[in-house]
Amino acid sequence: MTTLSTTPVTVNQSDCLEVQVPFYLFFTIGVASLVENLLVVVAVICNRNLHSPMYCFICSLAAFNTIASLAKTWENLMLVLVDVELLEKEGQSELQMDDVMDSLLLMSFVGSFLSFLTIAVDRYITIFHALRYYNIMTMRRAAAILGTIWTTCGVLAIPMIWYFDTHVIKIFFVVLFLVSLVLIGFFYIYMFMLARLHARKIAALGGSGTHRRRQLWGSSMRGAMTLTILFGVFVICWAPFFVHLIVMTVCPMNPYCECYRSLFQLHLLLLMSHALIDPAIYAFRSAELRHTFRKLLLCFDWRRSC
């Protein structure tokens, strides 16, 4: 992670120079993603049509993205203040604040992973237990799940702040990332394999209700596809950062590893872009969210919306 006190140090000679990303690019992406994700949260709160477990889970995911955007934007501002000598580069309070920002970023990763897993289970119930969905996934249960997710992330944030620089924390998050890939990957494969069998059963049933069942099926599958896209973007944007953590832990003195470490700021830029891309996917895939965004941005019928 970037810190106020250190920059990537070349232990062995390497011909790879560190790639520098302009501050204004970090800042622009951070502010834009912060606004976008806050807009998603406000949209879900204001539109009663979005008061369902699925959109509550999406709202939680957007809230974790908001935390990540806020943390990185604030950290970048601190780096600028250090450059103009308004903050001390190795001051105790500044270093502690920097660790807090980095810990919030990793907390948002844990929260995003748990949110993705919860949304995947929610989509599974929607597709394969459609008639019993509102009995299984009630708003009270959704609130309990979200409370558990946020409590877990809040508890994990404390040791992350205390032991942030230790290899144990880095290894923990690398293992968590790999486990999340395997777990959610197998879950999606299993879900889509069952979906294919389920679609054949619907086609074989025939009758007057077949068209309606196909419509409900198609809507549920579009939701599942949206989540697949979101998870794919999540993996693409976060993977280089976790490879960086592996490189830092496994081969800190190898010049070839140093070449990969020299791209660290690009990895951070990609990581921050994840929070910027997610709301665009929501808007592209959900007509109800697009409609709510339009009303919020144009201040149209604001009181009736909220």
PDB file of C-alpha atoms in Angstrom:
ATOM      1  CA  MET A   1       0.000   0.000   0.000  1.00  0.00           C
ATOM      2  CA  THR A   2       1.094   3.579  -0.465  1.00  0.00           C
ATOM      3  CA  THR A   3       2.214   5.257   2.728  1.00  0.00           C
ATOM      4  CA  LEU A   4       3.360   8.707   3.696  1.00  0.00           C
ATOM      5  CA  SER A   5       6.647   7.452   5.014  1.00  0.00           C
ATOM      6  CA  THR A   6       7.821   5.123   2.292  1.00  0.00           C
ATOM      7  CA  THR A   7       7.828   4.636  -1.428  1.00  0.00           C
ATOM      8  CA  PRO A   8       8.699   1.424  -3.278  1.00  0.00           C
ATOM      9  CA  VAL A   9      12.403   0.867  -2.641  1.00  0.00           C
ATOM     10  CA  THR A  10      14.652  -0.942  -5.082  1.00  0.00           C
ATOM     11  CA  VAL A  11      16.637  -3.434  -3.039  1.00  0.00           C
ATOM     12  CA  ASN A  12      18.472  -4.879  -6.046  1.00  0.00           C
ATOM     13  CA  GLN A  13      19.467  -2.996  -9.169  1.00  0.00           C
ATOM     14  CA  SER A  14      16.601  -2.827 -11.613  1.00  0.00           C
ATOM     15  CA  ASP A  15      16.201  -1.111 -14.965  1.00  0.00           C
ATOM     16  CA  CYS A  16      12.478  -0.614 -14.296  1.00  0.00           C
ATOM     17  CA  LEU A  17      11.630   2.914 -13.202  1.00  0.00           C
ATOM     18  CA  GLU A  18       8.596   3.509 -11.028  1.00  0.00           C
ATOM     19  CA  VAL A  19       5.569   4.556 -13.095  1.00  0.00           C
ATOM     20  CA  GLN A  20       4.100   7.792 -11.766  1.00  0.00           C
ATOM     21  CA  VAL A  21       0.400   8.599 -12.139  1.00  0.00           C
ATOM     22  CA  PRO A  22      -0.507  12.306 -11.872  1.00  0.00           C
ATOM     23  CA  PHE A  23      -2.267  13.265  -8.660  1.00  0.00           C
ATOM     24  CA  TYR A  24      -5.130  14.952 -10.467  1.00  0.00           C
ATOM     25  CA  LEU A  25      -6.033  11.655 -12.148  1.00  0.00           C
ATOM     26  CA  PHE A  26      -6.216   9.846  -8.794  1.00  0.00           C
ATOM     27  CA  PHE A  27      -8.199  12.728  -7.325  1.00  0.00           C
ATOM     28  CA  THR A  28     -10.634  12.954 -10.261  1.00  0.00           C
ATOM     29  CA  ILE A  29     -11.392   9.226 -10.227  1.00  0.00           C
ATOM     30  CA  GLY A  30     -11.742   9.256  -6.434  1.00  0.00           C
ATOM     31  CA  VAL A  31     -14.208  12.165  -6.388  1.00  0.00           C
ATOM     32  CA  ALA A  32     -16.190  10.848  -9.376  1.00  0.00           C
ATOM     33  CA  SER A  33     -16.528   7.356  -7.866  1.00  0.00           C
ATOM     34  CA  LEU A  34     -17.464   8.863  -4.505  1.00  0.00           C
ATOM     35  CA  VAL A  35     -20.280  10.882  -6.100  1.00  0.00           C
ATOM     36  CA  GLU A  36     -21.479   7.943  -8.218  1.00  0.00           C
ATOM     37  CA  ASN A  37     -21.684   5.490  -5.332  1.00  0.00           C
ATOM     38  CA  LEU A  38     -23.350   8.011  -3.054  1.00  0.00           C
ATOM     39  CA  LEU A  39     -25.882   8.505  -5.837  1.00  0.00           C
ATOM     40  CA  VAL A  40     -26.603   4.749  -5.845  1.00  0.00           C
ATOM     41  CA  VAL A  41     -27.115   4.770  -2.060  1.00  0.00           C
ATOM     42  CA  VAL A  42     -29.441   7.797  -2.234  1.00  0.00           C
ATOM     43  CA  ALA A  43     -31.352   6.288  -5.173  1.00  0.00           C
ATOM     44  CA  VAL A  44     -32.050   3.056  -3.282  1.00  0.00           C
ATOM     45  CA  ILE A  45     -33.114   4.994  -0.172  1.00  0.00           C
ATOM     46  CA  CYS A  46     -35.387   7.390  -2.066  1.00  0.00           C
ATOM     47  CA  ASN A  47     -37.129   5.031  -4.485  1.00  0.00           C
ATOM     48  CA  ARG A  48     -39.592   2.750  -2.710  1.00  0.00           C
ATOM     49  CA  ASN A  49     -39.617   0.438  -5.720  1.00  0.00           C
ATOM     50  CA  LEU A  50     -35.985  -0.358  -4.858  1.00  0.00           C
ATOM     51  CA  HIS A  51     -36.759  -1.319  -1.257  1.00  0.00           C
ATOM     52  CA  SER A  52     -36.097  -5.015  -1.792  1.00  0.00           C
ATOM     53  CA  PRO A  53     -33.387  -7.331  -0.400  1.00  0.00           C
ATOM     54  CA  MET A  54     -31.457  -7.398  -3.696  1.00  0.00           C
ATOM     55  CA  TYR A  55     -31.203  -3.616  -3.949  1.00  0.00           C
ATOM     56  CA  CYS A  56     -30.351  -3.377  -0.250  1.00  0.00           C
ATOM     57  CA  PHE A  57     -27.392  -5.658  -0.903  1.00  0.00           C
ATOM     58  CA  ILE A  58     -26.423  -3.564  -3.951  1.00  0.00           C
ATOM     59  CA  CYS A  59     -26.710  -0.447  -1.764  1.00  0.00           C
ATOM     60  CA  SER A  60     -24.346  -2.075   0.737  1.00  0.00           C
ATOM     61  CA  LEU A  61     -21.869  -2.831  -2.060  1.00  0.00           C
ATOM     62  CA  ALA A  62     -22.066   0.802  -3.200  1.00  0.00           C
ATOM     63  CA  ALA A  63     -21.487   1.953   0.392  1.00  0.00           C
ATOM     64  CA  PHE A  64     -18.304  -0.132   0.608  1.00  0.00           C
ATOM     65  CA  ASN A  65     -17.189   1.357  -2.718  1.00  0.00           C
ATOM     66  CA  THR A  66     -17.873   4.795  -1.233  1.00  0.00           C
ATOM     67  CA  ILE A  67     -15.588   3.995   1.710  1.00  0.00           C
ATOM     68  CA  ALA A  68     -12.834   2.873  -0.683  1.00  0.00           C
ATOM     69  CA  SER A  69     -13.179   6.057  -2.775  1.00  0.00           C
ATOM     70  CA  LEU A  70     -13.194   8.287   0.296  1.00  0.00           C
ATOM     71  CA  ALA A  71     -10.144   6.539   1.782  1.00  0.00           C
ATOM     72  CA  LYS A  72      -8.011   6.812  -1.354  1.00  0.00           C
ATOM     73  CA  THR A  73      -9.103  10.398  -2.080  1.00  0.00           C
ATOM     74  CA  TRP A  74      -8.218  11.465   1.466  1.00  0.00           C
ATOM     75  CA  GLU A  75      -4.885   9.641   1.319  1.00  0.00           C
ATOM     76  CA  ASN A  76      -4.010  11.382  -1.950  1.00  0.00           C
ATOM     77  CA  LEU A  77      -4.844  14.729  -0.390  1.00  0.00           C
ATOM     78  CA  MET A  78      -2.544  13.882   2.512  1.00  0.00           C
ATOM     79  CA  LEU A  79       0.285  13.132   0.057  1.00  0.00           C
ATOM     80  CA  VAL A  80      -0.228  16.540  -1.550  1.00  0.00           C
ATOM     81  CA  LEU A  81      -0.174  18.235   1.858  1.00  0.00           C
ATOM     82  CA  VAL A  82       3.085  16.403   2.607  1.00  0.00           C
ATOM     83  CA  ASP A  83       4.579  17.700  -0.658  1.00  0.00           C
ATOM     84  CA  VAL A  84       3.712  21.308   0.261  1.00  0.00           C
ATOM     85  CA  GLU A  85       5.048  20.673   3.798  1.00  0.00           C
ATOM     86  CA  LEU A  86       1.719  21.208   5.554  1.00  0.00           C
ATOM     87  CA  LEU A  87       2.006  17.695   6.989  1.00  0.00           C
ATOM     88  CA  GLU A  88       5.060  15.847   8.251  1.00  0.00           C
ATOM     89  CA  LYS A  89       6.201  12.969   6.081  1.00  0.00           C
ATOM     90  CA  GLU A  90       7.033  10.764   9.053  1.00  0.00           C
ATOM     91  CA  GLY A  91       4.809  12.338  11.704  1.00  0.00           C
ATOM     92  CA  GLN A  92       3.223   9.846  14.094  1.00  0.00           C
ATOM     93  CA  SER A  93      -0.342  11.100  13.637  1.00  0.00           C
ATOM     94  CA  GLU A  94       0.059  11.276   9.853  1.00  0.00           C
ATOM     95  CA  LEU A  95       1.340   7.694   9.680  1.00  0.00           C
ATOM     96  CA  GLN A  96      -1.494   6.475  11.892  1.00  0.00           C
ATOM     97  CA  MET A  97      -4.040   8.249   9.703  1.00  0.00           C
ATOM     98  CA  ASP A  98      -2.444   6.723   6.614  1.00  0.00           C
ATOM     99  CA  ASP A  99      -2.747   3.243   8.155  1.00  0.00           C
ATOM    100  CA  VAL A 100      -6.398   3.951   8.944  1.00  0.00           C
ATOM    101  CA  MET A 101      -7.069   4.923   5.314  1.00  0.00           C
ATOM    102  CA  ASP A 102      -5.355   1.796   4.007  1.00  0.00           C
ATOM    103  CA  SER A 103      -7.225  -0.355   6.512  1.00  0.00           C
ATOM    104  CA  LEU A 104     -10.528   1.181   5.394  1.00  0.00           C
ATOM    105  CA  LEU A 105      -9.599   0.302   1.822  1.00  0.00           C
ATOM    106  CA  LEU A 106      -8.987  -3.326   2.752  1.00  0.00           C
ATOM    107  CA  MET A 107     -12.155  -3.327   4.859  1.00  0.00           C
ATOM    108  CA  SER A 108     -14.071  -2.229   1.776  1.00  0.00           C
ATOM    109  CA  PHE A 109     -12.574  -5.218  -0.063  1.00  0.00           C
ATOM    110  CA  VAL A 110     -13.847  -7.616   2.621  1.00  0.00           C
ATOM    111  CA  GLY A 111     -17.242  -5.923   2.563  1.00  0.00           C
ATOM    112  CA  SER A 112     -17.397  -6.058  -1.238  1.00  0.00           C
ATOM    113  CA  PHE A 113     -16.537  -9.751  -1.233  1.00  0.00           C
ATOM    114  CA  LEU A 114     -19.196 -10.550   1.391  1.00  0.00           C
ATOM    115  CA  SER A 115     -21.722  -8.407  -0.498  1.00  0.00           C
ATOM    116  CA  PHE A 116     -20.990 -10.246  -3.750  1.00  0.00           C
ATOM    117  CA  LEU A 117     -21.415 -13.580  -2.005  1.00  0.00           C
ATOM    118  CA  THR A 118     -24.707 -12.468  -0.433  1.00  0.00           C
ATOM    119  CA  ILE A 119     -26.036 -11.121  -3.732  1.00  0.00           C
ATOM    120  CA  ALA A 120     -25.086 -14.381  -5.473  1.00  0.00           C
ATOM    121  CA  VAL A 121     -27.057 -16.390  -2.881  1.00  0.00           C
ATOM    122  CA  ASP A 122     -29.968 -13.958  -3.252  1.00  0.00           C
ATOM    123  CA  ARG A 123     -29.968 -14.461  -7.035  1.00  0.00           C
ATOM    124  CA  TYR A 124     -29.826 -18.236  -6.536  1.00  0.00           C
ATOM    125  CA  ILE A 125     -32.956 -18.109  -4.377  1.00  0.00           C
ATOM    126  CA  THR A 126     -34.666 -15.791  -6.875  1.00  0.00           C
ATOM    127  CA  ILE A 127     -34.007 -18.134  -9.787  1.00  0.00           C
ATOM    128  CA  PHE A 128     -34.601 -21.542  -8.221  1.00  0.00           C
ATOM    129  CA  HIS A 129     -37.071 -20.724  -5.441  1.00  0.00           C
ATOM    130  CA  ALA A 130     -38.993 -17.863  -7.056  1.00  0.00           C
ATOM    131  CA  LEU A 131     -42.376 -18.720  -5.493  1.00  0.00           C
ATOM    132  CA  ARG A 132     -40.902 -18.851  -1.984  1.00  0.00           C
ATOM    133  CA  TYR A 133     -38.431 -15.981  -2.407  1.00  0.00           C
ATOM    134  CA  TYR A 134     -40.236 -13.421  -0.241  1.00  0.00           C
ATOM    135  CA  ASN A 135     -40.735 -16.022   2.491  1.00  0.00           C
ATOM    136  CA  ILE A 136     -37.057 -16.992   2.457  1.00  0.00           C
ATOM    137  CA  MET A 137     -35.439 -13.588   1.928  1.00  0.00           C
ATOM    138  CA  THR A 138     -37.479 -11.182   4.022  1.00  0.00           C
ATOM    139  CA  MET A 139     -36.401  -7.593   4.664  1.00  0.00           C
ATOM    140  CA  ARG A 140     -35.777  -8.505   8.302  1.00  0.00           C
ATOM    141  CA  ARG A 141     -33.385 -11.275   7.285  1.00  0.00           C
ATOM    142  CA  ALA A 142     -31.735  -8.985   4.747  1.00  0.00           C
ATOM    143  CA  ALA A 143     -31.201  -6.401   7.506  1.00  0.00           C
ATOM    144  CA  ALA A 144     -29.707  -9.089   9.773  1.00  0.00           C
ATOM    145  CA  ILE A 145     -27.339 -10.214   6.990  1.00  0.00           C
ATOM    146  CA  LEU A 146     -26.234  -6.650   6.307  1.00  0.00           C
ATOM    147  CA  GLY A 147     -25.752  -6.030  10.027  1.00  0.00           C
ATOM    148  CA  THR A 148     -23.534  -9.114  10.228  1.00  0.00           C
ATOM    149  CA  ILE A 149     -21.477  -8.025   7.199  1.00  0.00           C
ATOM    150  CA  TRP A 150     -20.874  -4.511   8.524  1.00  0.00           C
ATOM    151  CA  THR A 151     -20.136  -5.741  12.051  1.00  0.00           C
ATOM    152  CA  THR A 152     -17.613  -8.262  10.698  1.00  0.00           C
ATOM    153  CA  CYS A 153     -15.889  -5.564   8.637  1.00  0.00           C
ATOM    154  CA  GLY A 154     -15.860  -3.162  11.592  1.00  0.00           C
ATOM    155  CA  VAL A 155     -14.286  -5.792  13.870  1.00  0.00           C
ATOM    156  CA  LEU A 156     -11.671  -6.692  11.247  1.00  0.00           C
ATOM    157  CA  ALA A 157     -10.763  -3.014  10.789  1.00  0.00           C
ATOM    158  CA  ILE A 158      -9.285  -2.806  14.314  1.00  0.00           C
ATOM    159  CA  PRO A 159      -6.544  -5.484  13.961  1.00  0.00           C
ATOM    160  CA  MET A 160      -5.884  -4.255  10.411  1.00  0.00           C
ATOM    161  CA  ILE A 161      -4.959  -0.840  11.823  1.00  0.00           C
ATOM    162  CA  TRP A 162      -2.751  -2.331  14.565  1.00  0.00           C
ATOM    163  CA  TYR A 163      -0.969  -4.955  12.481  1.00  0.00           C
ATOM    164  CA  PHE A 164      -1.220  -3.439   9.022  1.00  0.00           C
ATOM    165  CA  ASP A 165       2.496  -3.641   8.193  1.00  0.00           C
ATOM    166  CA  THR A 166       2.902  -7.302   9.202  1.00  0.00           C
ATOM    167  CA  HIS A 167       3.149 -10.140   6.698  1.00  0.00           C
ATOM    168  CA  VAL A 168       0.269 -11.905   8.468  1.00  0.00           C
ATOM    169  CA  ILE A 169      -2.221  -9.253   7.309  1.00  0.00           C
ATOM    170  CA  LYS A 170      -0.893  -9.345   3.740  1.00  0.00           C
ATOM    171  CA  ILE A 171      -1.064 -13.151   3.618  1.00  0.00           C
ATOM    172  CA  PHE A 172      -4.567 -13.081   5.122  1.00  0.00           C
ATOM    173  CA  PHE A 173      -5.893 -10.825   2.375  1.00  0.00           C
ATOM    174  CA  VAL A 174      -4.128 -12.709  -0.399  1.00  0.00           C
ATOM    175  CA  VAL A 175      -5.637 -15.981   0.864  1.00  0.00           C
ATOM    176  CA  LEU A 176      -9.038 -14.329   1.251  1.00  0.00           C
ATOM    177  CA  PHE A 177      -8.867 -13.024  -2.319  1.00  0.00           C
ATOM    178  CA  LEU A 178      -7.942 -16.443  -3.727  1.00  0.00           C
ATOM    179  CA  VAL A 179     -10.620 -18.203  -1.658  1.00  0.00           C
ATOM    180  CA  SER A 180     -13.204 -15.660  -2.816  1.00  0.00           C
ATOM    181  CA  LEU A 181     -12.289 -16.317  -6.453  1.00  0.00           C
ATOM    182  CA  VAL A 182     -12.662 -20.073  -6.051  1.00  0.00           C
ATOM    183  CA  LEU A 183     -15.787 -19.931  -3.893  1.00  0.00           C
ATOM    184  CA  ILE A 184     -17.794 -17.449  -5.949  1.00  0.00           C
ATOM    185  CA  GLY A 185     -16.456 -18.871  -9.225  1.00  0.00           C
ATOM    186  CA  PHE A 186     -17.702 -22.385  -8.388  1.00  0.00           C
ATOM    187  CA  PHE A 187     -20.981 -20.964  -7.108  1.00  0.00           C
ATOM    188  CA  TYR A 188     -21.643 -19.120 -10.374  1.00  0.00           C
ATOM    189  CA  ILE A 189     -20.726 -22.172 -12.463  1.00  0.00           C
ATOM    190  CA  TYR A 190     -23.055 -24.321 -10.366  1.00  0.00           C
ATOM    191  CA  MET A 191     -25.838 -21.729 -10.593  1.00  0.00           C
ATOM    192  CA  PHE A 192     -25.639 -21.391 -14.382  1.00  0.00           C
ATOM    193  CA  MET A 193     -25.476 -25.172 -14.851  1.00  0.00           C
ATOM    194  CA  LEU A 194     -28.661 -25.517 -12.813  1.00  0.00           C
ATOM    195  CA  ALA A 195     -30.157 -22.610 -14.740  1.00  0.00           C
ATOM    196  CA  ARG A 196     -29.650 -24.451 -17.999  1.00  0.00           C
ATOM    197  CA  LEU A 197     -31.408 -27.553 -16.663  1.00  0.00           C
ATOM    198  CA  HIS A 198     -34.192 -25.419 -15.223  1.00  0.00           C
ATOM    199  CA  ALA A 199     -34.733 -23.678 -18.567  1.00  0.00           C
ATOM    200  CA  ARG A 200     -35.160 -27.052 -20.280  1.00  0.00           C
ATOM    201  CA  LYS A 201     -37.765 -28.078 -17.713  1.00  0.00           C
ATOM    202  CA  ILE A 202     -39.712 -24.853 -18.301  1.00  0.00           C
ATOM    203  CA  ALA A 203     -39.643 -25.453 -22.067  1.00  0.00           C
ATOM    204  CA  ALA A 204     -40.809 -29.069 -21.590  1.00  0.00           C
ATOM    205  CA  LEU A 205     -43.764 -28.101 -19.385  1.00  0.00           C
ATOM    206  CA  GLY A 206     -45.559 -26.076 -22.052  1.00  0.00           C
ATOM    207  CA  GLY A 207     -49.077 -24.808 -21.314  1.00  0.00           C
ATOM    208  CA  SER A 208     -50.534 -21.322 -20.981  1.00  0.00           C
ATOM    209  CA  GLY A 209     -48.231 -20.300 -18.143  1.00  0.00           C
ATOM    210  CA  THR A 210     -45.028 -21.066 -19.998  1.00  0.00           C
ATOM    211  CA  HIS A 211     -44.633 -17.556 -21.432  1.00  0.00           C
ATOM    212  CA  ARG A 212     -45.041 -15.958 -18.016  1.00  0.00           C
ATOM    213  CA  ARG A 213     -42.558 -18.396 -16.449  1.00  0.00           C
ATOM    214  CA  ARG A 214     -40.073 -17.607 -19.197  1.00  0.00           C
ATOM    215  CA  GLN A 215     -40.447 -13.872 -18.559  1.00  0.00           C
ATOM    216  CA  LEU A 216     -39.759 -14.304 -14.840  1.00  0.00           C
ATOM    217  CA  TRP A 217     -36.895 -16.633 -15.667  1.00  0.00           C
ATOM    218  CA  GLY A 218     -35.400 -14.156 -18.120  1.00  0.00           C
ATOM    219  CA  SER A 219     -35.606 -11.321 -15.580  1.00  0.00           C
ATOM    220  CA  SER A 220     -33.874 -13.413 -12.911  1.00  0.00           C
ATOM    221  CA  MET A 221     -31.161 -14.500 -15.328  1.00  0.00           C
ATOM    222  CA  ARG A 222     -30.499 -10.885 -16.358  1.00  0.00           C
ATOM    223  CA  GLY A 223     -29.991 -10.099 -12.677  1.00  0.00           C
ATOM    224  CA  ALA A 224     -27.589 -13.018 -12.351  1.00  0.00           C
ATOM    225  CA  MET A 225     -25.705 -11.899 -15.463  1.00  0.00           C
ATOM    226  CA  THR A 226     -25.387  -8.373 -14.052  1.00  0.00           C
ATOM    227  CA  LEU A 227     -23.799  -9.789 -10.897  1.00  0.00           C
ATOM    228  CA  THR A 228     -21.460 -11.926 -12.989  1.00  0.00           C
ATOM    229  CA  ILE A 229     -20.303  -8.802 -14.829  1.00  0.00           C
ATOM    230  CA  LEU A 230     -19.863  -6.933 -11.533  1.00  0.00           C
ATOM    231  CA  PHE A 231     -17.802  -9.762 -10.052  1.00  0.00           C
ATOM    232  CA  GLY A 232     -15.688 -10.012 -13.212  1.00  0.00           C
ATOM    233  CA  VAL A 233     -14.889  -6.289 -13.004  1.00  0.00           C
ATOM    234  CA  PHE A 234     -14.129  -6.715  -9.291  1.00  0.00           C
ATOM    235  CA  VAL A 235     -11.585  -9.466 -10.028  1.00  0.00           C
ATOM    236  CA  ILE A 236      -9.932  -7.589 -12.906  1.00  0.00           C
ATOM    237  CA  CYS A 237      -9.547  -4.382 -10.891  1.00  0.00           C
ATOM    238  CA  TRP A 238      -8.336  -5.934  -7.622  1.00  0.00           C
ATOM    239  CA  ALA A 239      -6.165  -8.822  -8.908  1.00  0.00           C
ATOM    240  CA  PRO A 240      -3.051  -6.728  -9.819  1.00  0.00           C
ATOM    241  CA  PHE A 241      -3.021  -5.220  -6.331  1.00  0.00           C
ATOM    242  CA  PHE A 242      -3.089  -8.643  -4.664  1.00  0.00           C
ATOM    243  CA  VAL A 243      -0.386  -9.901  -6.998  1.00  0.00           C
ATOM    244  CA  HIS A 244       1.601  -6.879  -5.745  1.00  0.00           C
ATOM    245  CA  LEU A 245       1.070  -8.042  -2.140  1.00  0.00           C
ATOM    246  CA  ILE A 246       2.297 -11.519  -3.116  1.00  0.00           C
ATOM    247  CA  VAL A 247       5.371 -10.032  -4.798  1.00  0.00           C
ATOM    248  CA  MET A 248       6.146  -7.890  -1.731  1.00  0.00           C
ATOM    249  CA  THR A 249       5.925 -10.952   0.514  1.00  0.00           C
ATOM    250  CA  VAL A 250       7.566 -13.644  -1.628  1.00  0.00           C
ATOM    251  CA  CYS A 251      10.371 -11.936  -3.557  1.00  0.00           C
ATOM    252  CA  PRO A 252      11.161  -8.471  -2.186  1.00  0.00           C
ATOM    253  CA  MET A 253      14.819  -8.675  -3.336  1.00  0.00           C
ATOM    254  CA  ASN A 254      14.296  -9.934  -6.875  1.00  0.00           C
ATOM    255  CA  PRO A 255      14.886  -7.311  -9.634  1.00  0.00           C
ATOM    256  CA  TYR A 256      12.170  -8.885 -11.808  1.00  0.00           C
ATOM    257  CA  CYS A 257       9.720  -8.549  -8.963  1.00  0.00           C
ATOM    258  CA  GLU A 258      10.852  -4.960  -8.623  1.00  0.00           C
ATOM    259  CA  CYS A 259       9.748  -4.378 -12.222  1.00  0.00           C
ATOM    260  CA  TYR A 260       6.237  -5.460 -11.284  1.00  0.00           C
ATOM    261  CA  ARG A 261       6.335  -3.337  -8.139  1.00  0.00           C
ATOM    262  CA  SER A 262       7.273  -0.326 -10.244  1.00  0.00           C
ATOM    263  CA  LEU A 263       3.717  -0.452 -11.688  1.00  0.00           C
ATOM    264  CA  PHE A 264       2.156  -0.049  -8.247  1.00  0.00           C
ATOM    265  CA  GLN A 265       0.496   3.292  -8.948  1.00  0.00           C
ATOM    266  CA  LEU A 266      -1.161   1.819 -12.033  1.00  0.00           C
ATOM    267  CA  HIS A 267      -2.490  -1.001  -9.847  1.00  0.00           C
ATOM    268  CA  LEU A 268      -3.907   1.572  -7.451  1.00  0.00           C
ATOM    269  CA  LEU A 269      -5.494   3.463 -10.342  1.00  0.00           C
ATOM    270  CA  LEU A 270      -7.144   0.252 -11.548  1.00  0.00           C
ATOM    271  CA  LEU A 271      -8.296  -0.533  -8.013  1.00  0.00           C
ATOM    272  CA  MET A 272      -9.894   2.911  -7.668  1.00  0.00           C
ATOM    273  CA  SER A 273     -11.531   2.531 -11.077  1.00  0.00           C
ATOM    274  CA  HIS A 274     -13.550  -0.408  -9.746  1.00  0.00           C
ATOM    275  CA  ALA A 275     -15.652   1.936  -7.616  1.00  0.00           C
ATOM    276  CA  LEU A 276     -16.136   4.138 -10.689  1.00  0.00           C
ATOM    277  CA  ILE A 277     -17.252   1.317 -13.003  1.00  0.00           C
ATOM    278  CA  ASP A 278     -19.761  -0.411 -10.713  1.00  0.00           C
ATOM    279  CA  PRO A 279     -22.432   2.353 -10.720  1.00  0.00           C
ATOM    280  CA  ALA A 280     -22.211   2.543 -14.525  1.00  0.00           C
ATOM    281  CA  ILE A 281     -23.031  -1.175 -14.667  1.00  0.00           C
ATOM    282  CA  TYR A 282     -25.989  -0.672 -12.303  1.00  0.00           C
ATOM    283  CA  ALA A 283     -27.330   2.120 -14.490  1.00  0.00           C
ATOM    284  CA  PHE A 284     -26.793   0.179 -17.719  1.00  0.00           C
ATOM    285  CA  ARG A 285     -28.457  -3.013 -16.471  1.00  0.00           C
ATOM    286  CA  SER A 286     -31.334  -1.649 -14.342  1.00  0.00           C
ATOM    287  CA  ALA A 287     -34.090   0.477 -15.894  1.00  0.00           C
ATOM    288  CA  GLU A 288     -35.475   1.362 -12.442  1.00  0.00           C
ATOM    289  CA  LEU A 289     -32.108   2.679 -11.274  1.00  0.00           C
ATOM    290  CA  ARG A 290     -31.641   4.645 -14.504  1.00  0.00           C
ATOM    291  CA  HIS A 291     -35.026   6.254 -13.986  1.00  0.00           C
ATOM    292  CA  THR A 292     -34.197   7.118 -10.365  1.00  0.00           C
ATOM    293  CA  PHE A 293     -30.773   8.521 -11.307  1.00  0.00           C
ATOM    294  CA  ARG A 294     -32.415  10.722 -13.915  1.00  0.00           C
ATOM    295  CA  LYS A 295     -34.913  12.093 -11.408  1.00  0.00           C
ATOM    296  CA  LEU A 296     -32.228  12.730  -8.801  1.00  0.00           C
ATOM    297  CA  LEU A 297     -29.825  14.432 -11.206  1.00  0.00           C
ATOM    298  CA  LEU A 298     -32.524  16.597 -12.768  1.00  0.00           C
ATOM    299  CA  CYS A 299     -34.183  17.246  -9.390  1.00  0.00           C
ATOM    300  CA  PHE A 300     -37.428  16.117 -11.019  1.00  0.00           C
ATOM    301  CA  ASP A 301     -40.286  15.335  -8.630  1.00  0.00           C
ATOM    302  CA  TRP A 302     -37.767  15.159  -5.792  1.00  0.00           C
ATOM    303  CA  ARG A 303     -40.242  15.227  -2.918  1.00  0.00           C
ATOM    304  CA  ARG A 304     -42.399  12.473  -4.377  1.00  0.00           C
ATOM    305  CA  SER A 305     -39.283  10.365  -5.065  1.00  0.00           C
ATOM    306  CA  CYS A 306     -38.038  10.606  -1.504  1.00  0.00           C
TER     307      CYS A 306
END
